mmCIF file of C-alpha atoms in Angstrom:
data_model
loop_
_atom_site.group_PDB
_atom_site.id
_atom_site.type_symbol
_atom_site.label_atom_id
_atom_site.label_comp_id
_atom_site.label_asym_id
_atom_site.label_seq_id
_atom_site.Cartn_x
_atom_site.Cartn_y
_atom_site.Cartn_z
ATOM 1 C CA UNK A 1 33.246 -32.175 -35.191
ATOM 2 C CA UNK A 2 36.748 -31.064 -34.377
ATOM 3 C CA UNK A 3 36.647 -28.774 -37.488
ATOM 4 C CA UNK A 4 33.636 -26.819 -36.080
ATOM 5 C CA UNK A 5 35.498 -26.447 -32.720
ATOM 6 C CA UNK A 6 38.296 -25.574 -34.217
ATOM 7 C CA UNK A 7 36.865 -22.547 -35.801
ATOM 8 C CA UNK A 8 34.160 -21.804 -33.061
ATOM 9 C CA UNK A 9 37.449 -21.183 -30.795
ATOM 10 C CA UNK A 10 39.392 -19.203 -33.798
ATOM 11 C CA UNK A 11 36.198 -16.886 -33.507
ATOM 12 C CA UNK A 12 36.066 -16.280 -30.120
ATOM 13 C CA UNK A 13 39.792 -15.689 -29.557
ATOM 14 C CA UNK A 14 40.489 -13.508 -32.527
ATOM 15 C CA UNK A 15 41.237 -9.921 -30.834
ATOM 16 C CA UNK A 16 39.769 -8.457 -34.257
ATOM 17 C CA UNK A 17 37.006 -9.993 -33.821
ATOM 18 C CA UNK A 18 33.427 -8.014 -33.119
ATOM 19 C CA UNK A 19 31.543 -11.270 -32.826
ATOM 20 C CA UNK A 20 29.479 -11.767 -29.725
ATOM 21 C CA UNK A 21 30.103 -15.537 -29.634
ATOM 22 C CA UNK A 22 29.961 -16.988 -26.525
ATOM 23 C CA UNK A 23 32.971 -18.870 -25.149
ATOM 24 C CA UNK A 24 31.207 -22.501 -23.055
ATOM 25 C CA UNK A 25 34.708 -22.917 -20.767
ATOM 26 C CA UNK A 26 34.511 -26.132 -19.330
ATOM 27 C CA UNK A 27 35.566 -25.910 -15.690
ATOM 28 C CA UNK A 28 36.673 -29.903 -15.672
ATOM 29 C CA UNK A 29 37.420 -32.818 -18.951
ATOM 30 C CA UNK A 30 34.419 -34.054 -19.345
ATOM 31 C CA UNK A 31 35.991 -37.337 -19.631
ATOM 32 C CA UNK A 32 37.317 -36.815 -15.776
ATOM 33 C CA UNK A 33 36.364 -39.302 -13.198
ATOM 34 C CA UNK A 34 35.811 -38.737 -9.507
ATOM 35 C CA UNK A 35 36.095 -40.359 -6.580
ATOM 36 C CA UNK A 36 33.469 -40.446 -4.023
ATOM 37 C CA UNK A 37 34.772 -39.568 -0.547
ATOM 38 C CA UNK A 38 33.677 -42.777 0.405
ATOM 39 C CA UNK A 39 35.868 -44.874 -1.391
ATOM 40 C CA UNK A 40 38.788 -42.777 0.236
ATOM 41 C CA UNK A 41 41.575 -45.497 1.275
ATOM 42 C CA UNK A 42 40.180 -48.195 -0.125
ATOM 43 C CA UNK A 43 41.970 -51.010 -2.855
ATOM 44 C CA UNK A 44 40.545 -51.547 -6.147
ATOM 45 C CA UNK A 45 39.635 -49.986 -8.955
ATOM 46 C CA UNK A 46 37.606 -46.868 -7.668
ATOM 47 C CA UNK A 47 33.774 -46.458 -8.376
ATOM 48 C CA UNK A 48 32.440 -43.520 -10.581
ATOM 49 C CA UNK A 49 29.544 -41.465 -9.253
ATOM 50 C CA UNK A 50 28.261 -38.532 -11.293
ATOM 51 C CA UNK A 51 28.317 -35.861 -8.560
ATOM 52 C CA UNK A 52 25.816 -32.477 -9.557
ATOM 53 C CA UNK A 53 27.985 -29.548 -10.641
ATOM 54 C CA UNK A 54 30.647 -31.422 -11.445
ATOM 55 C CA UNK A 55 30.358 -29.330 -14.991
ATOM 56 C CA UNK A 56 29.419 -25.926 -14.725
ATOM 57 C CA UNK A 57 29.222 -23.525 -17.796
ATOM 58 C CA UNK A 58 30.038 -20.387 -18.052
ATOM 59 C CA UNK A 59 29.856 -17.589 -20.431
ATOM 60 C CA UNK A 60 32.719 -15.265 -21.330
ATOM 61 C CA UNK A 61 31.911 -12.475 -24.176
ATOM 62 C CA UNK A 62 35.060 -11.358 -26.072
ATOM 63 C CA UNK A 63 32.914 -8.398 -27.516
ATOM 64 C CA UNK A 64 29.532 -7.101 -27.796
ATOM 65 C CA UNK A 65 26.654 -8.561 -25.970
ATOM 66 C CA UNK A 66 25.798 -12.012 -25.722
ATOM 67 C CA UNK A 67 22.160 -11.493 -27.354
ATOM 68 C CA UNK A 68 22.018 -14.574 -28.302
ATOM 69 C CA UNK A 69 21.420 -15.879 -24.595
ATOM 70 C CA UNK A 70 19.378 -13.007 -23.686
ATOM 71 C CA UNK A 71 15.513 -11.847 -24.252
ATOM 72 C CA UNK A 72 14.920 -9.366 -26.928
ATOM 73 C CA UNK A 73 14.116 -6.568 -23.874
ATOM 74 C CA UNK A 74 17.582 -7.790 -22.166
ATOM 75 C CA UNK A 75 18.841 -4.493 -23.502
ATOM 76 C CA UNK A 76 16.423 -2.348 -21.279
ATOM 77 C CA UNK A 77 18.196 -3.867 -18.557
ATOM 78 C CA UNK A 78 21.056 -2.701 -18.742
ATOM 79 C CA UNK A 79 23.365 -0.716 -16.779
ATOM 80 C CA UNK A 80 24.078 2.152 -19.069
ATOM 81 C CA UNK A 81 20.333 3.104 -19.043
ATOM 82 C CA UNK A 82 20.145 3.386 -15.416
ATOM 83 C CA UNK A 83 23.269 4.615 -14.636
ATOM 84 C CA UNK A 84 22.767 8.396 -15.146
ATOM 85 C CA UNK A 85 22.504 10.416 -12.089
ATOM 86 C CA UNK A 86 19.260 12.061 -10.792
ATOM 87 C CA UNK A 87 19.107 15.970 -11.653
ATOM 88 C CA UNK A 88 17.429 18.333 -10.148
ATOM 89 C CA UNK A 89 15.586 21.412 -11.075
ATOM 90 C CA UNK A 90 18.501 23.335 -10.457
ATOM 91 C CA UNK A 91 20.700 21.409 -12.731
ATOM 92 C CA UNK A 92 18.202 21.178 -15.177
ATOM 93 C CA UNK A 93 19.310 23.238 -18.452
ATOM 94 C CA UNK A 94 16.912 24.039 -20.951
ATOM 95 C CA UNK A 95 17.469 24.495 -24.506
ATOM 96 C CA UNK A 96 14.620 26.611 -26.277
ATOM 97 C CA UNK A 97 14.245 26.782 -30.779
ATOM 98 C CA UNK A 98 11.882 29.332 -31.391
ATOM 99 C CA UNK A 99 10.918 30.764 -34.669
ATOM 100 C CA UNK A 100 7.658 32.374 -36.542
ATOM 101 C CA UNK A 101 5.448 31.009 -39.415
ATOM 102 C CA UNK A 102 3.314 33.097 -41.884
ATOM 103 C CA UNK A 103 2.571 36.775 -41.024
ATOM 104 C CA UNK A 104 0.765 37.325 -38.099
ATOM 105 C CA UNK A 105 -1.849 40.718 -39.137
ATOM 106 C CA UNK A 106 -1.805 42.338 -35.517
ATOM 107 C CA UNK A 107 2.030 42.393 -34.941
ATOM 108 C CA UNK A 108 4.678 43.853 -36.859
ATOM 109 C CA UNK A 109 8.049 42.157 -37.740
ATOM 110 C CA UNK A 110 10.213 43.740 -35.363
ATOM 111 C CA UNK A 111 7.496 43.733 -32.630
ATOM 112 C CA UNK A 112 6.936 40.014 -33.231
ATOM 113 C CA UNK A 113 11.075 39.471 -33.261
ATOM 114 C CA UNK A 114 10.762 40.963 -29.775
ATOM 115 C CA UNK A 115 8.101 38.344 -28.711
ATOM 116 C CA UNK A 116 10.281 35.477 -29.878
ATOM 117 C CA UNK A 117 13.140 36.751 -27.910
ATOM 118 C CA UNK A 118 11.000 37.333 -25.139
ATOM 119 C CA UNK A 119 9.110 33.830 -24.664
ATOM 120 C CA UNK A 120 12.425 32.311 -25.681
ATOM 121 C CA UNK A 121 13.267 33.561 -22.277
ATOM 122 C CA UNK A 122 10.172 33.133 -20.327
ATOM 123 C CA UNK A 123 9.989 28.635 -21.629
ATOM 124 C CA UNK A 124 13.564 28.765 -20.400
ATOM 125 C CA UNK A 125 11.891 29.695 -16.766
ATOM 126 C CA UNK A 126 8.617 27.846 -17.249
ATOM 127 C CA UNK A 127 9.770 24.493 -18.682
ATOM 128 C CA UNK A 128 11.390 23.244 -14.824
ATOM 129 C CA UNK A 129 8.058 24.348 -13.206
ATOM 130 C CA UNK A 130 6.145 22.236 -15.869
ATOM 131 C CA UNK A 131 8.594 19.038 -15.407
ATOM 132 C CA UNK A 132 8.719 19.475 -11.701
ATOM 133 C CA UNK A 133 4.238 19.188 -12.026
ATOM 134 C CA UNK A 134 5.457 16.489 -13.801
ATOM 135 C CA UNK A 135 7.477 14.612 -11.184
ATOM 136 C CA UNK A 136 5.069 15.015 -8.468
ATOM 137 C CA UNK A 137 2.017 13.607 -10.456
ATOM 138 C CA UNK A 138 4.594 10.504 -11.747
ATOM 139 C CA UNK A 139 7.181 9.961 -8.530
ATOM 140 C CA UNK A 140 9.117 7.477 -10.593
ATOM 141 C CA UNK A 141 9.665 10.075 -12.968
ATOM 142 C CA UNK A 142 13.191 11.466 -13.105
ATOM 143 C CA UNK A 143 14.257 14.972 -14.384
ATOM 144 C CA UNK A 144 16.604 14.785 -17.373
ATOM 145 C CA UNK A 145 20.173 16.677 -17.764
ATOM 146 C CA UNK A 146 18.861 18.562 -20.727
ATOM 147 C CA UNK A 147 15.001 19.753 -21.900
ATOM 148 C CA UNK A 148 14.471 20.774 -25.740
ATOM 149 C CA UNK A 149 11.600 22.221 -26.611
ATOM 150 C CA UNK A 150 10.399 24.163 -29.863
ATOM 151 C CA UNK A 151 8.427 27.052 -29.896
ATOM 152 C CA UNK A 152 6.603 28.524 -33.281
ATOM 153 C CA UNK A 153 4.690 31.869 -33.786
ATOM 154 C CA UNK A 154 2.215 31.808 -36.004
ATOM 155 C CA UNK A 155 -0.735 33.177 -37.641
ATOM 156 C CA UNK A 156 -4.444 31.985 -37.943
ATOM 157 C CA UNK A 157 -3.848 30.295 -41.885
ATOM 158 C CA UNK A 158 -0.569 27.942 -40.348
ATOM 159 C CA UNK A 159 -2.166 26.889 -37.259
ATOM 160 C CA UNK A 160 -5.604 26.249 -39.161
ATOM 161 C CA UNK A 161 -3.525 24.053 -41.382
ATOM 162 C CA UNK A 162 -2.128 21.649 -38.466
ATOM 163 C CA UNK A 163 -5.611 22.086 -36.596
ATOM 164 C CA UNK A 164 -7.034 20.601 -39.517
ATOM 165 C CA UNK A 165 -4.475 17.649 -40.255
ATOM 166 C CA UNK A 166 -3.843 16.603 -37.198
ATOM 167 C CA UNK A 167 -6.738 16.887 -34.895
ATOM 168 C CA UNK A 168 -9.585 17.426 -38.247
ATOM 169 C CA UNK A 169 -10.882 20.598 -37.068
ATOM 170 C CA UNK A 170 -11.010 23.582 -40.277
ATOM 171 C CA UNK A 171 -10.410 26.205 -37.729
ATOM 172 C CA UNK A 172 -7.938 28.077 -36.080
ATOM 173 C CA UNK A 173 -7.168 27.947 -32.701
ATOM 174 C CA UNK A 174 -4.904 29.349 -29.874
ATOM 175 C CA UNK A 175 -2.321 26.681 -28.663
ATOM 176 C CA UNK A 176 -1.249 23.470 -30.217
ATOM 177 C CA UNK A 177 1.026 20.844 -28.496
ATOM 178 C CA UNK A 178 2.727 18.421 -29.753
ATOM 179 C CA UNK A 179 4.220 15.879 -27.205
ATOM 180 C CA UNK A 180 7.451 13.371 -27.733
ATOM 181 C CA UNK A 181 6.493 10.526 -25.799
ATOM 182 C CA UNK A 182 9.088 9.621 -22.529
ATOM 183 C CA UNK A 183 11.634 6.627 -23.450
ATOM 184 C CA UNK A 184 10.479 2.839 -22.307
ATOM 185 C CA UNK A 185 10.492 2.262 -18.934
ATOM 186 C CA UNK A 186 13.732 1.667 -17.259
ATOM 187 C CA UNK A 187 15.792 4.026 -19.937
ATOM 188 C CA UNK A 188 16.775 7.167 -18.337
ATOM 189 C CA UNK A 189 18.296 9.499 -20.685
ATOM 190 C CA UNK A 190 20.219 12.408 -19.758
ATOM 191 C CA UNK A 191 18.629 14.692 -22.439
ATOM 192 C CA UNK A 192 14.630 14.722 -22.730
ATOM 193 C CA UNK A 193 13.392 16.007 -26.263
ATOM 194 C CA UNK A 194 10.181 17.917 -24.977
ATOM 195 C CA UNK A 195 8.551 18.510 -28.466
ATOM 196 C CA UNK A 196 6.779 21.289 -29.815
ATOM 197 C CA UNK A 197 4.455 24.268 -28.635
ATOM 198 C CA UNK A 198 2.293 26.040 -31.994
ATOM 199 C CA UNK A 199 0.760 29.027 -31.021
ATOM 200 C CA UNK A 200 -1.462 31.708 -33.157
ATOM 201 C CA UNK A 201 -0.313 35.170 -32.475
ATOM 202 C CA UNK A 202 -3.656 36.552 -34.421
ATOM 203 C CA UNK A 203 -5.686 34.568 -31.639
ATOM 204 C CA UNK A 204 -4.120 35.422 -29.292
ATOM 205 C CA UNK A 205 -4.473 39.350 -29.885
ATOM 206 C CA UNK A 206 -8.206 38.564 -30.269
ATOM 207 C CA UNK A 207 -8.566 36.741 -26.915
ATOM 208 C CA UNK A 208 -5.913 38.623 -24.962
ATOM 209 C CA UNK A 209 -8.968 41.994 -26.119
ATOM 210 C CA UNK A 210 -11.369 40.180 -24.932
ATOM 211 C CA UNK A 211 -9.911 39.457 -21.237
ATOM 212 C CA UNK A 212 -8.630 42.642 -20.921
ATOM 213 C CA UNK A 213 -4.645 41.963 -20.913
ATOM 214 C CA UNK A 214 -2.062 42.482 -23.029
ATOM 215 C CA UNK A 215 -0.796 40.291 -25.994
ATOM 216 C CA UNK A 216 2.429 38.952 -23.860
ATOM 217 C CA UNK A 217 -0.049 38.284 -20.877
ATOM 218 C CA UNK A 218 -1.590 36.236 -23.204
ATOM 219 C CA UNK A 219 0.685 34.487 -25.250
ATOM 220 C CA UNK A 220 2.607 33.555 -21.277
ATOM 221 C CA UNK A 221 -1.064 31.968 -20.641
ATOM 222 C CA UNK A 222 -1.157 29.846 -24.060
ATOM 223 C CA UNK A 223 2.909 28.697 -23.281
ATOM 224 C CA UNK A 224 1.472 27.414 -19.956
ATOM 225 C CA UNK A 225 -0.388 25.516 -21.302
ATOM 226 C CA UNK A 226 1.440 24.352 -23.751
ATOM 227 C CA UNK A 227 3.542 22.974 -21.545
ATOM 228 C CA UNK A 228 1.876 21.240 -19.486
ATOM 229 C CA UNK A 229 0.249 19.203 -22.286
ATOM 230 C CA UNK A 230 4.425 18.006 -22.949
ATOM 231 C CA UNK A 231 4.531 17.145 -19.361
ATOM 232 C CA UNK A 232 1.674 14.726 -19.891
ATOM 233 C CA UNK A 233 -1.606 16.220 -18.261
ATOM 234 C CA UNK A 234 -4.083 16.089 -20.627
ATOM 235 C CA UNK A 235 -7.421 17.334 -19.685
ATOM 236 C CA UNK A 236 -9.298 15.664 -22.089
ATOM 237 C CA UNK A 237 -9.126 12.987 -20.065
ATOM 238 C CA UNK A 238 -11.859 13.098 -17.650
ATOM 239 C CA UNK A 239 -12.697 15.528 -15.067
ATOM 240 C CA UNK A 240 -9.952 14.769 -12.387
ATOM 241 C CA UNK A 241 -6.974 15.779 -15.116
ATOM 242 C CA UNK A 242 -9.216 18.534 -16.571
ATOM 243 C CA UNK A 243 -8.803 19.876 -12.428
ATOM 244 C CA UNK A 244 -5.122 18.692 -11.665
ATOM 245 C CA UNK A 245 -4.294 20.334 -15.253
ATOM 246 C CA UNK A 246 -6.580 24.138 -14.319
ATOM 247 C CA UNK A 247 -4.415 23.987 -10.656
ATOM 248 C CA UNK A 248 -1.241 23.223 -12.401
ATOM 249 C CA UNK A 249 -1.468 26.585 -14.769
ATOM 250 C CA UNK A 250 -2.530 28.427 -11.776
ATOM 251 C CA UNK A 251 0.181 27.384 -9.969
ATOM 252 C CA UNK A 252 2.767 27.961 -12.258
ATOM 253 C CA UNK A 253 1.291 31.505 -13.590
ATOM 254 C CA UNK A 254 1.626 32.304 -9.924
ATOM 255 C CA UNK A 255 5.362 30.919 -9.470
ATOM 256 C CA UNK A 256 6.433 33.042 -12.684
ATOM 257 C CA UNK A 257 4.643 36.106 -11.211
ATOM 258 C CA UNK A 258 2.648 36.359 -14.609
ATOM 259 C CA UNK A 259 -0.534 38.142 -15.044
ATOM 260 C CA UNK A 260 -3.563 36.421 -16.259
ATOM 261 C CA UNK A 261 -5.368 33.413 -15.338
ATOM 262 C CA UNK A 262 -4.864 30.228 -16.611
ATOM 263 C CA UNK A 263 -6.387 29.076 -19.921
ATOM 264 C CA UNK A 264 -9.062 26.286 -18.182
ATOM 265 C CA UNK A 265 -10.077 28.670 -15.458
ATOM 266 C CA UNK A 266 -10.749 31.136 -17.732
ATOM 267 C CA UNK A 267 -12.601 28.907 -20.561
ATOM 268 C CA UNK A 268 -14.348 27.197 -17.544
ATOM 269 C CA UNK A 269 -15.775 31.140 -16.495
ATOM 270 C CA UNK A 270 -17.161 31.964 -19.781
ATOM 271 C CA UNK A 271 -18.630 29.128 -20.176
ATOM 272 C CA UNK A 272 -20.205 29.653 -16.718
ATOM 273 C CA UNK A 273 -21.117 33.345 -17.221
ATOM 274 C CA UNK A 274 -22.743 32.303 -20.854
ATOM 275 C CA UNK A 275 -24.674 29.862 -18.825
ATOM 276 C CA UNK A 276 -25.656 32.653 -16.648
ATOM 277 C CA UNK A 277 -26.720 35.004 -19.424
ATOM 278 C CA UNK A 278 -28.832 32.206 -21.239
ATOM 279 C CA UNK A 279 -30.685 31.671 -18.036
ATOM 280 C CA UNK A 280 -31.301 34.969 -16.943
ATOM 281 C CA UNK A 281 -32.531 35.657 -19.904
ATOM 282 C CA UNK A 282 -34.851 32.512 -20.329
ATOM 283 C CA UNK A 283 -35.929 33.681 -16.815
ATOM 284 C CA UNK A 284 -36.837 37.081 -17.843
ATOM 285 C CA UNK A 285 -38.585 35.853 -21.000
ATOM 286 C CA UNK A 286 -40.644 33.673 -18.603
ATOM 287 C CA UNK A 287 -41.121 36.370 -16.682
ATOM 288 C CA UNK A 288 -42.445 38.863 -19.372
ATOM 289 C CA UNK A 289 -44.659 36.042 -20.319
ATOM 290 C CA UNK A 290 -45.733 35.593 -16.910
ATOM 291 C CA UNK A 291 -46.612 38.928 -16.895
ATOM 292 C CA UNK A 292 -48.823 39.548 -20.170
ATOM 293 C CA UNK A 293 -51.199 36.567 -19.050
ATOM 294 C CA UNK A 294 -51.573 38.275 -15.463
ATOM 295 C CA UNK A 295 -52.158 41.444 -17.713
ATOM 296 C CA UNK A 296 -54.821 39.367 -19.911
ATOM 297 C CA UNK A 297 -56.616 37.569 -17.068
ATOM 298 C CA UNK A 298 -56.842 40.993 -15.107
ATOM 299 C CA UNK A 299 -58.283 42.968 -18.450
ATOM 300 C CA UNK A 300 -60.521 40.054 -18.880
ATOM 301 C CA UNK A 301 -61.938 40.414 -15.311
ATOM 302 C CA UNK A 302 -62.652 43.989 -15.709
ATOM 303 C CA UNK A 303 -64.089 43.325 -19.099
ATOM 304 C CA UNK A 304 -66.658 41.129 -17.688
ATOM 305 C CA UNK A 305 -67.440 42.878 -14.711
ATOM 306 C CA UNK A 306 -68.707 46.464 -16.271
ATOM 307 C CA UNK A 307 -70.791 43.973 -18.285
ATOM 308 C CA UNK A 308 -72.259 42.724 -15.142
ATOM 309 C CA UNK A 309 -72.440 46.166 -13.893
ATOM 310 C CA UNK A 310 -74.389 47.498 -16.990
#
């Protein structure tokens, strides 16, 4: 009706207005008649033909974005998500929160303040190594303007707590990692929230005694590793990521010029020296056994023969 136009045009020409109504310009009157090349020159009345495109429509948005003509993923499209530059490592700035959580028994306060300055540092260095890992195992994957990443101290009771609720094991452990998942494809944001990195100082004194390296040697090891589950290898995930993710720590231990070897390497030795042990010693117990039969059959034998001989 010519009320309804009336205030469908009000709408769309109002400056004020934040409406994203779409404007249908007609390019000709509807009403307009043509006439065919053909009838060029000619007397009479002219003939009508109804030539394609006579009408075309066209959208003009006045403000906002004309969702109402677009799919509800139209606004991954977008230019503004894809128009941030590419960084590089160089460029790269990293922004590290780091801060402690119960009391850890081995350290004391000032010595464990010293830590937290410390690995505040050493993430600032390790974070572009893990995102450039990153880059080469995803090519499409592009470095942000600005990494944030949270690092926690802790002792054995606060990391027992999340090992518990979020993974249902009633232990403590060394390392936990918790990853913020990348944006949806095609959104590039110049600053990439990383997540956070939970790690037991109490564990860490207990396995840094047992490899025979100090606690920061240790606690370097754990931040490795760390962050490289933020960067996406998980290896949990079969046996090609548990090996991509063991050559990725040693790579990056080795490119910091940090001692130690990285945690899968070393798990993966333990578990092959305990293998060792187990069968050495099953082979020696067969061995023994071995033994005391050739000792009974040969006693036997003599046995039998002084009989013989008596």
């Amino acid at each position: 009706s010519d009320i309804t136009c009336s205030r469908l045009k009000w709408l769309t020409t109002t400056s004020s207005s934040r409406l994203a109504l779409p404007v249908v310009q007609q390019q000709q009157q509807q009403q307009q008649q043509h006439q065919h090349p053909c009838c060029a020159g000619k007397t009479g009345a002219p003939q009508v033909h109804s030539c394609a495109g006579s009408f075309r429509r066209s959208v003009v948005v006045s403000a906002g974005l004309p969702f109402s003509l677009s799919r509800p993923e139209r606004i991954l499209q977008f230019k503004w998500g894809r128009s941030f530059q590419a960084y590089t490592i160089g460029e790269l700035q990293v922004e590290v929160d780091v801060l402690s959580e119960g009391r850890p028994a081995c350290v004391a306060a000032d010595e464990l303040e010293q830590l937290l300055v410390q690995l505040e540092q050493d993430a600032q260095a390790a974070v572009p190594l893990a995102l450039q890992a990153k880059q080469q195992a995803q090519p499409r994957y592009r470095l942000p303007a600005i990494a944030n990443l949270s690092l926690v101290l802790c002792d054995d009771e606060h990391i027992q707590q999340l090992n518990k609720e979020f993974r249902g094991k009633d232990a403590p452990t060394d390392v936990l990692s918790f990853e913020i998942p990348d944006e949806a494809p095609g959104i590039v944001l110049p600053v990439k929230l990383l997540g956070d990195i939970v790690i037991s100082v109490d564990t860490a004194q207990q396995q840094a005694q047992e490899r025979g390296h100090s606690l920061l040697a240790e606690l370097r090891v754990l931040l490795v590793h760390g962050l490289l589950h933020l960067a996406g290898f998980d290896h949990e995930q079969g046996q090609q990521q548990l090996q991509d993710m063991a050559q990725h720590e040693t790579s990056l231990l080795s490119q910091l010029g940090w001692e130690g070897s990285g945690l899968i390497s070393t798990a993966e030795a333990a578990a092959a020296q305990d293998e060792g042990s187990s069968q050495g010693e099953e082979d020696a117990d067969s061995a023994d056994s071995s033994t005391r039969d050739s000792s009974s059959s040969s006693s036997s034998s003599s046995t039998v023969s002084a009989q013989s001989i008596a």
